[in-house]
Each structure stands twice: as structure tokens, then as C-alpha cells.
Rosetta silent file (secondary structure, phi, psi, omega in degrees, C-alpha in Angstrom):
SEQUENCE: MYFFTIFDDAGVVIVSRISGTGSFLDSAHRIAGSETLFRIGILFGLIGTMSTVLLAAALYVTLKQVDVNLAMTALLFRLVESAIGGVVVVFGFVALQIYLEANHTTAFDSKQLGALADNVSHMSAIGINVSVVFFSVGSAIFFYLFLKSAYIPRILALWGVLGSLFCMVAFVANLLLPQSSELLLGVGGLPIGLAEPVLGLWLLIRGINTHSEASPA
SCORE:     score description
SCORE:     0.000 S_00000001
   1 L     0.000  -75.420  169.218  -12.921   -0.402    3.422 S_00000001
   2 L   -39.566  -10.406 -156.568  -10.446    1.234    5.059 S_00000001
   3 L  -104.156  -26.637 -176.805  -10.182   -2.197    7.287 S_00000001
   4 L   -77.334    8.365  160.714   -8.834   -4.118    4.275 S_00000001
   5 H   -67.976  -17.339  172.597   -5.513   -2.762    4.904 S_00000001
   6 H   -50.812  -42.113 -173.341   -5.034   -5.607    7.394 S_00000001
   7 H   -46.770  -76.023 -148.080   -4.827   -7.714    4.592 S_00000001
   8 H   -41.460  -42.598 -159.045   -1.928   -5.939    3.131 S_00000001
   9 H   -96.499  -10.984  163.910    0.056   -5.817    6.506 S_00000001
  10 H   -70.671  -34.916  170.541   -0.967   -9.297    7.578 S_00000001
  11 H   -66.168  -32.885 -179.703    0.524  -10.609    4.183 S_00000001
  12 H   -66.499  -51.060 -174.172    3.793   -8.631    4.860 S_00000001
  13 H   -47.896  -67.218  164.473    4.177   -9.769    8.324 S_00000001
  14 H   -20.523 -121.376 -175.639    3.401  -13.620    6.822 S_00000001
  15 H   -32.938  -14.037  161.621    6.017  -13.682    4.239 S_00000001
  16 H   -53.124  -54.015 -149.462    8.721  -11.507    6.461 S_00000001
  17 H   -78.927  -63.628 -164.163    8.283  -14.222    9.284 S_00000001
  18 H   -75.191  -33.842  147.804    9.095  -16.985    6.609 S_00000001
  19 H   -59.514  -37.962  139.869   11.739  -15.541    4.662 S_00000001
  20 L    85.183  178.499 -174.432   13.420  -14.949    7.655 S_00000001
  21 L  -115.925  167.037  173.917   17.225  -13.851    8.046 S_00000001
  22 L   112.562 -154.672 -166.687   20.239  -16.124    6.762 S_00000001
  23 L  -104.031 -171.278 -173.355   21.514  -16.987    3.712 S_00000001
  24 H   -82.442  -38.225  154.533   19.688  -17.501    0.598 S_00000001
  25 H   -69.967    2.013  164.796   19.369  -21.306    0.930 S_00000001
  26 H   -89.547  -32.916  164.494   17.892  -21.144    4.549 S_00000001
  27 H   -79.041  -10.373 -171.092   15.483  -19.064    3.297 S_00000001
  28 H   -98.989   -6.499  178.758   14.455  -21.005    0.514 S_00000001
  29 H   -76.184  -44.120 -168.787   14.387  -24.285    2.473 S_00000001
  30 H   -60.094  -48.448 -155.273   12.013  -22.355    5.428 S_00000001
  31 H   -76.092  -47.609 -179.221    9.692  -21.076    2.446 S_00000001
  32 L   -63.903   -4.183  171.907    9.624  -24.584    0.463 S_00000001
  33 L   -94.950  -22.650 -152.501    8.602  -26.053    4.177 S_00000001
  34 L  -150.582   27.622  172.071    5.981  -23.552    4.508 S_00000001
  35 H   -36.154  -36.523 -175.780    5.120  -23.018    0.667 S_00000001
  36 H   -71.278  -73.105  164.601    1.167  -23.049    1.456 S_00000001
  37 H   -36.715  -43.719  169.171    1.559  -20.496    3.764 S_00000001
  38 H   -58.210  -30.015 -170.874    3.834  -18.335    1.790 S_00000001
  39 H   -74.995  -25.069 -169.652    1.366  -18.064   -0.876 S_00000001
  40 H  -104.331   14.593  135.652   -1.641  -16.922    0.744 S_00000001
  41 H   -35.878  -35.304 -168.630    0.830  -14.227    2.639 S_00000001
  42 H   -97.999  -19.113  170.516    1.063  -13.070   -1.143 S_00000001
  43 L   -75.808  -16.847 -165.872   -2.552  -13.555   -1.578 S_00000001
  44 H   -84.733  -40.667 -176.388   -3.146  -11.324    0.950 S_00000001
  45 H   -76.355   36.833 -173.299   -1.345   -8.318   -0.096 S_00000001
  46 H  -116.439  -74.790 -176.094   -3.396   -9.162   -3.700 S_00000001
  47 H   -46.293  -43.470  175.538   -6.933   -8.797   -1.719 S_00000001
  48 H   -48.108  -64.456 -160.960   -5.342   -5.496   -0.080 S_00000001
  49 H   -53.706  -73.680 -170.652   -4.545   -4.015   -3.909 S_00000001
  50 H   -21.719  -93.057 -102.665   -8.318   -5.472   -5.121 S_00000001
  51 H   -82.770  -35.606  177.974   -9.723   -3.741   -2.227 S_00000001
  52 H   -61.206   -5.244 -176.481   -8.057   -0.070   -2.981 S_00000001
  53 H   -84.227  -51.641 -177.878  -10.105   -0.093   -6.499 S_00000001
  54 H   -76.706  -12.167  149.831  -13.368   -0.315   -4.276 S_00000001
  55 H   -62.477  -59.094  176.183  -12.176    2.074   -1.773 S_00000001
  56 H   -63.155  -62.424  139.710  -10.959    4.806   -3.926 S_00000001
  57 H    17.472  -91.258  167.530  -14.751    3.839   -6.041 S_00000001
  58 H   -21.835  -58.329 -174.703  -16.220    4.404   -2.885 S_00000001
  59 H   -74.613  -62.924  149.676  -14.843    7.638   -2.121 S_00000001
  60 H   -15.589  -63.880 -167.993  -15.131    9.141   -5.682 S_00000001
  61 H   -82.418   -8.400  173.620  -18.633    8.711   -5.433 S_00000001
  62 H   -87.641  -28.165  172.641  -18.758   10.148   -2.027 S_00000001
  63 L  -115.258   36.343  167.860  -17.019   13.176   -2.784 S_00000001
  64 L   -98.874   21.640 -179.501  -17.565   14.189   -6.540 S_00000001
  65 L   -79.640  -34.199 -159.023  -20.503   16.079   -5.220 S_00000001
  66 L   -93.786  -71.230 -169.425  -17.617   18.704   -3.584 S_00000001
  67 L  -155.261   93.315 -178.623  -15.262   18.877   -6.556 S_00000001
  68 H   -46.717  -72.630 -116.220  -15.822   16.048   -9.675 S_00000001
  69 H   -67.279  -63.911  147.245  -12.556   16.953  -11.529 S_00000001
  70 H   -27.897  -67.247 -163.014  -10.439   16.700   -8.060 S_00000001
  71 H   -69.362   -8.464 -174.015  -12.279   13.425   -6.894 S_00000001
  72 H  -101.364  -31.776 -178.132  -11.835   11.575  -10.500 S_00000001
  73 H   -56.128  -54.687 -165.147   -8.166   12.946  -10.509 S_00000001
  74 H   -31.384  -62.215  169.390   -8.016   11.387   -6.877 S_00000001
  75 H   -12.549  -69.460 -164.408   -9.036    7.980   -8.378 S_00000001
  76 H   -66.464  -43.670  159.185   -7.132    7.717  -11.022 S_00000001
  77 H   -34.819  -39.042  175.760   -4.460    7.965   -8.587 S_00000001
  78 H   -90.414  -50.860  179.111   -5.374    5.203   -6.372 S_00000001
  79 H   -33.041  -38.267 -162.293   -6.012    3.163   -9.588 S_00000001
  80 H   -71.089  -46.629  178.548   -2.159    3.558  -10.703 S_00000001
  81 H   -59.193  -24.888 -165.227   -1.500    2.413   -7.357 S_00000001
  82 H   -80.571  -19.277 -176.988   -3.506   -0.589   -7.091 S_00000001
  83 H   -76.208 -102.446  179.346   -2.207   -1.431  -10.592 S_00000001
  84 H   -15.876  -36.011  151.157    1.569   -1.244   -9.553 S_00000001
  85 H   -74.046  -18.217  157.572    0.575   -3.197   -6.823 S_00000001
  86 H   -52.733  -31.004 -178.874   -0.612   -5.581   -8.749 S_00000001
  87 H   -84.651  -28.050 -156.163    2.772   -6.166  -10.574 S_00000001
  88 H   -82.004   -1.691 -173.680    4.469   -6.394   -7.268 S_00000001
  89 H   -74.134  -58.246 -168.960    2.173   -9.208   -6.244 S_00000001
  90 H   -74.565   -5.493  155.625    3.311  -11.047   -9.357 S_00000001
  91 H   -44.959  -34.406 -163.716    7.016   -9.714   -8.062 S_00000001
  92 H   -80.018  -41.140 -177.800    6.109  -12.152   -5.195 S_00000001
  93 H   -71.911  -68.661 -157.713    5.324  -14.987   -7.144 S_00000001
  94 H   -58.905  -23.628  151.864    8.040  -15.194   -9.152 S_00000001
  95 H   -61.623  -21.992  129.799   10.204  -14.928   -6.172 S_00000001
  96 H    -4.089  -68.189 -173.251    8.445  -17.705   -4.834 S_00000001
  97 H   -52.252  -49.745  166.417    9.437  -19.670   -7.891 S_00000001
  98 H   -43.628  -39.690  173.251   13.083  -18.784   -7.409 S_00000001
  99 H   -79.309  -64.196 -168.004   13.214  -19.950   -3.995 S_00000001
 100 H   -47.390  -62.989  174.354   11.164  -23.130   -4.872 S_00000001
 101 H   -26.261  -66.791 -154.526   14.121  -23.844   -7.991 S_00000001
 102 L   -79.528   18.779  151.121   16.790  -23.840   -5.417 S_00000001
 103 L   -78.653  -24.621  179.727   15.320  -26.644   -3.544 S_00000001
 104 L  -129.422  158.053  157.101   15.645  -29.175   -7.219 S_00000001
 105 L   -56.024  130.624 -152.156   18.120  -29.478   -9.410 S_00000001
 106 L  -158.608  141.940 -158.491   18.587  -26.800  -11.887 S_00000001
 107 L   -69.304  -11.607  165.130   20.574  -25.445  -14.930 S_00000001
 108 L   -97.883  147.566  175.361   21.597  -22.633  -12.006 S_00000001
 109 L  -109.145  172.722 -175.152   23.538  -22.815   -9.199 S_00000001
 110 H   -71.876   -7.490  178.929   22.467  -21.018   -5.678 S_00000001
 111 H   -70.619  -42.793  177.928   24.684  -18.491   -6.211 S_00000001
 112 H   -68.191  -58.491 -176.637   22.541  -17.206   -9.684 S_00000001
 113 H   -49.710  -47.498 -174.787   19.316  -17.704   -7.983 S_00000001
 114 H   -84.612    6.083  152.623   20.217  -15.832   -5.151 S_00000001
 115 H   -89.972  -58.574  134.854   21.256  -13.077   -7.258 S_00000001
 116 H     3.658  -66.521 -168.567   17.819  -13.564   -9.089 S_00000001
 117 H   -67.343  -29.993 -152.478   16.056  -13.381   -5.791 S_00000001
 118 H   -91.744  -32.905  179.632   17.874  -10.050   -4.795 S_00000001
 119 H   -73.001  -36.707 -156.299   16.932   -8.309   -8.399 S_00000001
 120 H   -88.385   -6.746  176.737   13.314   -9.487   -8.109 S_00000001
 121 H   -68.944  -74.029 -170.402   13.596   -8.400   -4.533 S_00000001
 122 H   -55.418  -57.217  162.219   14.938   -4.974   -5.152 S_00000001
 123 H   -37.945  -36.131  170.394   12.296   -4.635   -8.020 S_00000001
 124 H   -93.320  -35.587  167.918    9.444   -5.011   -5.937 S_00000001
 125 H   -41.946  -73.825  162.114   10.718   -2.596   -3.136 S_00000001
 126 H    -0.939  -89.651  175.955   10.766   -0.101   -6.029 S_00000001
 127 H   -46.464  -51.908  174.661    7.451   -0.791   -7.096 S_00000001
 128 H   -58.982  -53.085  166.542    6.055   -0.713   -3.686 S_00000001
 129 H   -42.630  -38.983 -159.802    7.881    3.204   -3.157 S_00000001
 130 H   -90.494  -34.932 -179.125    6.171    4.182   -6.522 S_00000001
 131 H   -62.714  -37.340 -139.484    2.739    2.544   -5.517 S_00000001
 132 H   -81.834  -67.531 -161.836    3.191    4.179   -1.975 S_00000001
 133 H   -49.178  -54.457 -179.904    3.743    7.869   -3.908 S_00000001
 134 H   -49.792  -52.933  166.202    0.717    7.591   -6.439 S_00000001
 135 H   -23.593  -65.896 -159.114   -1.084    6.686   -2.561 S_00000001
 136 H   -80.484  -39.397  166.410   -0.341    9.730   -0.845 S_00000001
 137 H  -109.788   63.021  135.510   -1.269   12.042   -3.560 S_00000001
 138 H   -62.571  -71.933  175.368   -4.625   10.433   -3.981 S_00000001
 139 H   -25.806  -51.670  178.005   -4.860   10.357   -0.438 S_00000001
 140 H   -53.424  -38.920 -143.371   -3.918   14.342   -0.203 S_00000001
 141 H   -88.622  -56.492  172.633   -6.534   15.145   -2.610 S_00000001
 142 H   -36.608  -50.059 -154.686   -9.180   12.818   -1.029 S_00000001
 143 H  -109.550   -9.076  171.681   -8.774   14.192    2.430 S_00000001
 144 H   -90.125  -24.769  164.535   -8.294   17.588    0.970 S_00000001
 145 H   -69.497  -45.340 -179.417  -11.992   17.074   -0.251 S_00000001
 146 H   -72.989  -20.993  169.492  -13.169   16.003    3.234 S_00000001
 147 H   -80.984  -33.233  152.485  -11.620   19.070    4.577 S_00000001
 148 H   -58.979  -11.057  158.993  -13.204   21.437    2.078 S_00000001
 149 H   -75.075  -63.113 -174.333  -16.583   19.380    2.706 S_00000001
 150 L    81.690   38.973 -163.234  -16.494   19.384    6.191 S_00000001
 151 L  -101.752  -65.025  177.249  -18.086   15.804    5.779 S_00000001
 152 L  -123.976 -173.086 -167.437  -15.889   15.142    8.791 S_00000001
 153 L   -55.293  158.681 -176.296  -14.182   16.420   11.536 S_00000001
 154 H   -95.677  -32.139  160.827  -11.518   19.193   10.146 S_00000001
 155 H   -42.356  -21.228 -178.238   -8.606   17.981   12.442 S_00000001
 156 H  -109.558  -24.868  179.033   -8.703   14.538   11.028 S_00000001
 157 H   -79.083  -33.974  175.006   -9.293   15.556    7.109 S_00000001
 158 H   -46.799  -51.274  177.451   -6.078   17.884    7.921 S_00000001
 159 H   -66.911  -13.957  169.458   -4.154   15.201    9.599 S_00000001
 160 H   -90.908  -15.056 -170.515   -4.803   12.884    6.772 S_00000001
 161 H   -86.946  -78.258 -150.525   -3.792   15.986    4.137 S_00000001
 162 H   -76.749  -25.388  166.977   -0.474   16.656    5.768 S_00000001
 163 H   -64.485  -64.412  170.876    0.083   12.907    6.674 S_00000001
 164 H   -34.363  -64.851  170.527   -0.144   12.327    3.028 S_00000001
 165 H   -68.256  -10.327  166.107    2.206   14.805    1.938 S_00000001
 166 H   -87.861  -43.928 -174.244    4.682   13.614    4.556 S_00000001
 167 H   -38.294  -52.541 -157.393    4.564    9.713    3.480 S_00000001
 168 H   -51.650  -59.637 -173.177    4.895   11.218   -0.377 S_00000001
 169 H   -59.534  -34.161 -157.210    8.193   13.284    0.510 S_00000001
 170 H   -98.800    6.180 -168.071    9.492   10.516    2.712 S_00000001
 171 H  -137.462   -9.332  155.650    9.202    7.835    0.248 S_00000001
 172 H   -54.405  -59.761 -175.364   10.022   10.355   -2.824 S_00000001
 173 H   -46.425  -49.906 -137.107   13.802   10.446   -0.571 S_00000001
 174 H   -82.218  -29.263  165.235   13.953    6.791   -0.678 S_00000001
 175 H   -42.456  -44.293 -166.054   13.607    6.718   -4.139 S_00000001
 176 H   -73.205  -22.616 -150.659   16.444    9.491   -4.311 S_00000001
 177 L  -157.060   66.224  179.580   18.471    8.169   -2.002 S_00000001
 178 L   -31.899  -53.488 -170.493   18.059    4.329   -2.024 S_00000001
 179 L   -56.771   -4.888 -163.481   20.677    3.877    0.539 S_00000001
 180 L   -65.771  148.404  173.523   18.414    5.606    3.237 S_00000001
 181 L   -96.843  156.962 -167.489   17.204    3.708    6.174 S_00000001
 182 L   -35.254  -31.086  177.574   14.049    1.877    6.659 S_00000001
 183 H   -48.985  -39.411  177.758   13.036    4.191    9.264 S_00000001
 184 H   -46.872  -64.144  160.667   12.572    6.803    7.282 S_00000001
 185 H   -20.621  -58.219 -170.724   10.054    4.765    5.376 S_00000001
 186 H   -79.854  -26.581 -171.705    8.387    3.646    8.568 S_00000001
 187 H   -81.489  -39.329 -163.685    8.346    7.150   10.169 S_00000001
 188 H   -66.478  -50.880 -169.009    6.952    8.950    6.707 S_00000001
 189 L  -102.638   12.114 -178.514    4.060    6.567    6.957 S_00000001
 190 H   -65.111  -56.270  162.139    2.779    6.281   10.730 S_00000001
 191 H    -0.250 -112.168 -156.456    0.919    9.586    9.765 S_00000001
 192 H   -84.500  -11.698  166.057   -1.545    8.747    7.466 S_00000001
 193 H   -67.889  -16.464  171.387   -1.000    4.871    8.181 S_00000001
 194 H   -95.170  -36.517  176.651   -2.859    5.928   11.469 S_00000001
 195 H   -80.878   -7.131 -172.278   -5.137    8.122   10.051 S_00000001
 196 H   -59.775  -70.204 -167.192   -6.326    6.102    7.292 S_00000001
 197 H   -75.578   -5.046  158.624   -8.166    3.390    9.618 S_00000001
 198 H   -82.129   -5.518  171.022   -9.463    6.240   12.160 S_00000001
 199 H   -73.776  -50.256  172.644  -11.057    7.488    9.479 S_00000001
 200 H   -56.639  -20.494 -157.636  -12.420    4.289    8.319 S_00000001
 201 H   -97.422  -59.901 -162.678  -13.667    3.815   12.548 S_00000001
 202 H   -59.771  -21.989 -176.388  -15.254    7.410   12.205 S_00000001
 203 H   -63.062  -66.517 -177.953  -17.082    6.551    8.701 S_00000001
 204 H   -46.843  -52.116 -161.540  -18.422    3.252   10.254 S_00000001
 205 H  -105.662  -37.674 -176.971  -19.945    4.810   13.523 S_00000001
 206 H  -107.382    2.416 -167.322  -20.493    8.206   12.662 S_00000001
 207 L    36.612 -149.314 -149.274  -20.743    8.443    8.713 S_00000001
 208 L  -123.815  142.857  179.808  -20.443   11.622    7.070 S_00000001
 209 L   -75.731  107.773 -169.782  -22.222   15.374    8.076 S_00000001
 210 L   -85.360  -37.477  174.316  -24.242   15.362    4.898 S_00000001
 211 L  -127.029   70.942  148.999  -25.602   18.722    6.132 S_00000001
 212 L   -86.439  138.835 -168.986  -22.372   20.715    6.183 S_00000001
 213 L   -78.811   94.680  167.348  -21.594   23.121    3.698 S_00000001
 214 L   -30.629  127.616  152.718  -18.350   22.894    1.251 S_00000001
 215 L   -51.244  136.300  179.100  -16.267   25.472    1.898 S_00000001
 216 L   -37.067  127.117 -165.326  -15.654   28.610   -0.821 S_00000001
 217 L   -82.537    0.000    0.000  -12.978   26.904   -3.331 S_00000001
């Protein structure tokens, strides 16, 4: 399930490549010319969001024996993350419709549609930031339970905990200081962005060490 994050990344790349840079009308013409591919990019994001539910449920089943209350808390945070992600996908289709309307005669001129598209884009960015904060908390708890249980190497579990917390701090800082550089988000998300696929690869190849005992609370 960890590898379903590939769909999220692929969707972002597809949408951003088609949107490109330049004026609103330039982006509208490019999107209209590749509408189907643009929709596929948005749907990739939906697949990634839905996979979060399956991943969180699987982690809850795996870790509830360590601490059922913490595992449930982490599950709830990841479910909220997924719900907000679904709203962001809706914003994506709303933005698509605005760009398509720019290629036809409507009651709104290009400046009005461009301003509307910008507002939708800003709301989508805020939604992504908030969903990542919920992801970070849930991820930190799940990795803490892995650390406590010793189901996986402790260094990997600790990496996940610290990476999740670092990611949370970076995205909360971006909500507080929206003018901050995109570099902050990239650096903030890098550690946990690497830890999650490494954990997925470890679980795929080695599984969990069920013979280990959870460390005392």
C-alpha cells in the first residue's frame, strides 16, 4: 500500500506539466488540448487518497496489539487526511471546469475566470497543507508504535517518527507563513517521503518481527 503514493506523485507531475507556466489563457488552451490526460492526473490523486484508507486500516490491524488506543488515534488522523484529500480532488475538477470555460464564450471574461482559478488553486494548496499535517501526526504515531513493538528495525522506526514530526513542523510553518519558500515544504517532506517507501520495501521483503516483544510503556 505504501507504493500507492506513486499515484499521488504521478498525478501531481501530470497536472503541473500540462498546466505549465504563462498566462491563464495559455494554461487553459493547454488543458483543453489535453483534457483527458489532465483528468487522469486528477484521478491518480484520487487513487492515492483512497489507498490511504486501506493503508491506515492495515497499519491499525498490525499495531493495535501494541496499543489499541494509540493505533485508533493514528487511524483517525489518517482518515481525516484522506477526507481532506478527497476535497482537494474535488477542487481539482472545479479548477479544470474553470479552465475549460475559458475556451468558450461565457458570462465571465478571462480575468474573472483567472482570478477564480487562482482562488481555487489557493484553497487546494491550503487543503493539501492541512491534510499533510494530519498525515504527519498519524504517521508519527504509527511509527512510534513500530518503535515500541520492535516489529521493524528501530532505526527505521525512529527515522519515521522524526521525519513525520519534521514534516508537520514544516507544513504548519507554511500555514503560518504562507509567503515562505516552496523549498521549506520540499525539505520538510523529504525525510518521511523516503522513510515510507523504505518501510514498504522492508515489510514486503522481510515482513514484521513477530517474535519481538513490545518495550514497556
